[in-house]
Amino acid sequence: MADFLLELLSEEIPARMQAKARVDLERLFVGQMDEAGLKASDITVYSTPRRLALIAKNLPEQTEAISEEAKGPPESAPDQAVDGFCRKNGVTRDQLEVRDVKGRPTLFAVINKPGRDTMDVLAAAIPAIIKAFPWPKSMRWGDASQSTESLRWVRPLSGIVALLGDDLIECEIDGVISGFETVGHRFHHEGMITIGNAADYAAKLRAGHVLVDHEKRQDIVRDGAKKAASDGGLVLVEDEGLVIENAGLTEWPVPLLGSFDPAFLDVPEEVIQLTARVNQKYFICRDQSGKLAPNFVCTANIEATDGGKAIAAGNEKVLAARLSDAKFFWELDQKTSLEEHSKKLSNIVFHEKLGTVADKVERVAKLAEWLVSLEGNGFYQSSPGDTLHGEVSEAARLCKADLVTEMVGEFPDLQGLMGGYYAEKQGLPEAVSNAIRDHYKPVGQGDDVPTDPVTVCVSLADKLDTLVGFFAIDEKPTGSKDPFALRRAALAVIRLIVENDIRIGLSSLLLMSSYFHFCQKEDNTQIEIFDELLDDLYDTSGPGISSLSYYSEQQGYSESKRSLAGLMRKQIDTLIDFLFDRLRVQQKEAGVRHDLIDAAVARGNEDNLIHLLERIKVLQNFVETEDGKNLLAGYKRAANVVKKWQSKPDLETAELEKRFMGIIETDKHIEGLTEAFFNYSKQGEEVALEKALNRAQEKAVTAFASENYEKVLSLMSGLREPVDSFLENVMVNDEDPLKRLYRMTLLLRFTKQAYVVADFSKIEG
C-alpha cells in the first residue's frame, strides 16, 4: 500500500471555480481508479489560487488479476463464426473451452488479465483527468494554442507533481512533465520546493508560506477578520461567502482593518456594503450600537514587515475611489424625479415579444389597481380616488423607474432598493416607498413576504404579469432550464396569496392579467370582444375554467368570442397546472403527504389557493383519525364496486342510466325523484343508506359553504356503517337492471359526496 499525491500547478484559479474544481478532481480520479479496479482508503482534495492537489491514501501496488468468460457459438458452428469470436476476445482456437449448455456443446473463451502496476495505471490516468477536466471557462496558451487539439486549462498549466509513495509517476501532457518540484508563495519564498511524498506535502508548502488546506485558510480569514474588527472596537458583519472567496484569493491570508471617510456614510448602507463586497472583497463593520462604521476588513496575501499598514492604506485609497463614484451616482440620481426616470423605460426592451419595460409597468399598474379594488383581496376593498388606491397606482407606475438610474446601472442587485430610497428622498408616502423597494419580494424561499397592502398589490401584479406574458409567448420552463425564473415567480405568487389570505381565484387573477396584455396588442374591436366576455363571465359563475369552456362552445356566441374564450381557457388552465405543480413542491417540502396534495388538487374546479390549502390541512389531520380511516375504507370499498360496474356497462341499464345519471351528477336532493323512478320494494339497508345520504348531504352543503371541511368529512365518515351494511346484505349487481342501477347510484352518490373535499382514490392506505 502507498499514498498517492497529485498537484496541478497553474496561474491563478478564480476563487469562484475552486470548490467545484475540487469536486471534479475527486470525481474524475475515482472514476479512473474504479475502471482499473483500485480503491483508496481516503481521498483529500485541496485548492489554492495556484494549485489543485489530491492525496489518495493506501492505494494497492497492483490491480488484481481478472479472469473473464465469454460465451461463444456452438462447437459445430461454421469456422467463420468461431474465428470471429476468437478475434473479438483476443484468443486462439486452442484456448477455447467446450462446455455443455442445455445438452449442446458450446464454445467458451476464458480471458485471464494479469494485474497492472498502479504506477502504470496512474501514469495513464493523470493525462486523462487533465484532458477531461470540466472547467466552466478555460483557455489555450503559447504556440500550441493555434491548434484546436492543444490542451485547455483554466489558466496556463505549469507543473505536475505526481508521486506514489516516494516514487515519481512519470507522465507528460502538452510539454508539461511530472516531477518532484513545486513552488511556494509568490512573494515569501524563492526557488523550488522538492516534495518527497504525500506525507510531507502540506508541511513543506507551509514552510514555503503556502497553506494548501482551503478550510484552514477559511478559518484564518473568518477568525482573523473578527479579531481585526474587535481590536478596533468594532463588530464584523459576517459574510461566509466573502470568507470562502478571500480564502480562494490567497495562499497566506492576513486580515487587516482599514477605514474610509465618514462622509461616505451619507450613501445608503447597502451601496457601501456592495461596493466593498463586490468590487473589493472587503468585510464591513458596525460600531457597538449597530450602526455602519467607516471601517472595513481586507485580506492581504502577504505578511508585511510593517504589520500591514501600507497594504491597508492602499486598500483605503482604492475603496475611497469606489465610494466617491457611488456618492456621485447617489447625488446625481436624486436630481431627477422618479417620474422623469420612468419616462426612459420606453427605451428598454423587456422582451421582444412583450414590449418595453414601460409597457410592462403599464400592465402591472392596471392589474394592481384592479386588485386593490377587488373584494376578497386580503386587506380591504378600495375604490378609485381613495388613499390606498392612489398609493397602489403611484407605486406600480414608479416601481421600475430606478432601472435607468446610474446607481442601479453600476449595481443591478440594488434595483427596487434604490427606487425606495429615491422615493423616500423625494417625499413620497412611506407606503409607496416601501412598495417600490420591496415589490420584487419574495425573491427566494427564505425571503420575507410583503404584507403591506400597497406592496402586496404591486408585487403580485408584477409576478402575475411575468408569468402570463411568458406563457403566452410559449417561453415556459423546460427541464432544468428556466431562463426567466418563472418557477421562482410562481412560488412567489403562491406565497403572496397564501400568507396574505387573498381569497381570489387564480382564474380571475390570470384572466385579468391576460386582459391587460391583450389590450396592449389588439385593436379596439378585439378589446370590445374581450370586454363582452368578461361581462358575461362575471355576470354568471365567474371566470373559472369550466365557465370559459362553456363560452368557448356557446353557439349563440360569435366565432371570435368563442375562439377568445377557448384561447383564455387553454392559457389559464396551463398556468394553473404550473402553479399547482409549484404548490406540490412547496407543500412536500413543508412535510405534507404527496397523496393528500394530489387528492385535493385532483378534485378539480378549485382555483382558490386558500380554500385548497385549508382542505389539504384538514385532510392531513383527518386521515390519521379513526373517522378518517373509516371514511377512507368505506370510500374504497364503494368505489371499487362502482368502478367495476362502470368499466363493463350493460345494454339493459344503459338507457336507465342515461335518464337518471344527470340527476346524480348535479348533486341535487333527489329523495322524491328516486321514489318515483325506482318504484320497487326496497330492502331496509337500501332505505337506510339513502336516508343517511340525504341527511349527510343536506348538512354537508351547509358546512362546505361555510368552509367547514372538517365537518363535511366527519359527516361522510358517519356513512361507513350504512355503506358496509348495504354492501354486506344487498345484492348490488342484481339481475333486475332497475335495482342494479338504483343500488349503484347510491354508492355513486356516496363517492361523489366525498369528492366534494378531495379525490379519495388518490389517497394511499
PDB file of C-alpha atoms in Angstrom, residues 678 680-693 722 725-726 729-732 738-740 742-744 746:
ATOM      1  CA  PHE A 678     -87.178   3.360  -8.732  1.00  0.00           C
ATOM      2  CA  TYR A 680     -89.871  -1.280  -6.377  1.00  0.00           C
ATOM      3  CA  SER A 681     -89.964  -2.695  -2.839  1.00  0.00           C
ATOM      4  CA  LYS A 682     -86.576  -1.822  -1.351  1.00  0.00           C
ATOM      5  CA  GLN A 683     -84.636  -3.658   1.315  1.00  0.00           C
ATOM      6  CA  GLY A 684     -84.150  -1.982   4.659  1.00  0.00           C
ATOM      7  CA  GLU A 685     -80.428  -1.424   4.030  1.00  0.00           C
ATOM      8  CA  GLU A 686     -81.220   0.436   0.779  1.00  0.00           C
ATOM      9  CA  VAL A 687     -83.683   2.729   2.514  1.00  0.00           C
ATOM     10  CA  ALA A 688     -81.292   3.312   5.432  1.00  0.00           C
ATOM     11  CA  LEU A 689     -78.412   4.223   3.127  1.00  0.00           C
ATOM     12  CA  GLU A 690     -80.482   6.642   1.044  1.00  0.00           C
ATOM     13  CA  LYS A 691     -81.807   8.393   4.146  1.00  0.00           C
ATOM     14  CA  ALA A 692     -78.300   8.623   5.601  1.00  0.00           C
ATOM     15  CA  LEU A 693     -77.009  10.060   2.309  1.00  0.00           C
ATOM     16  CA  PRO A 722     -74.814   2.110   6.460  1.00  0.00           C
ATOM     17  CA  SER A 725     -74.411  -2.879   5.934  1.00  0.00           C
ATOM     18  CA  PHE A 726     -75.666  -2.166   2.426  1.00  0.00           C
ATOM     19  CA  ASN A 729     -76.732  -7.528   2.855  1.00  0.00           C
ATOM     20  CA  VAL A 730     -77.841  -6.248  -0.552  1.00  0.00           C
ATOM     21  CA  MET A 731     -77.129  -7.849  -3.926  1.00  0.00           C
ATOM     22  CA  VAL A 732     -75.828  -4.723  -5.658  1.00  0.00           C
ATOM     23  CA  LEU A 738     -83.666  -1.166 -12.325  1.00  0.00           C
ATOM     24  CA  LYS A 739     -82.474  -2.494  -8.967  1.00  0.00           C
ATOM     25  CA  ARG A 740     -78.920  -2.720 -10.218  1.00  0.00           C
ATOM     26  CA  TYR A 742     -80.545   2.202  -8.170  1.00  0.00           C
ATOM     27  CA  ARG A 743     -78.062   0.417  -5.937  1.00  0.00           C
ATOM     28  CA  MET A 744     -75.111   1.568  -7.981  1.00  0.00           C
ATOM     29  CA  LEU A 746     -76.486   5.019  -4.090  1.00  0.00           C
TER      30      LEU A 746
END
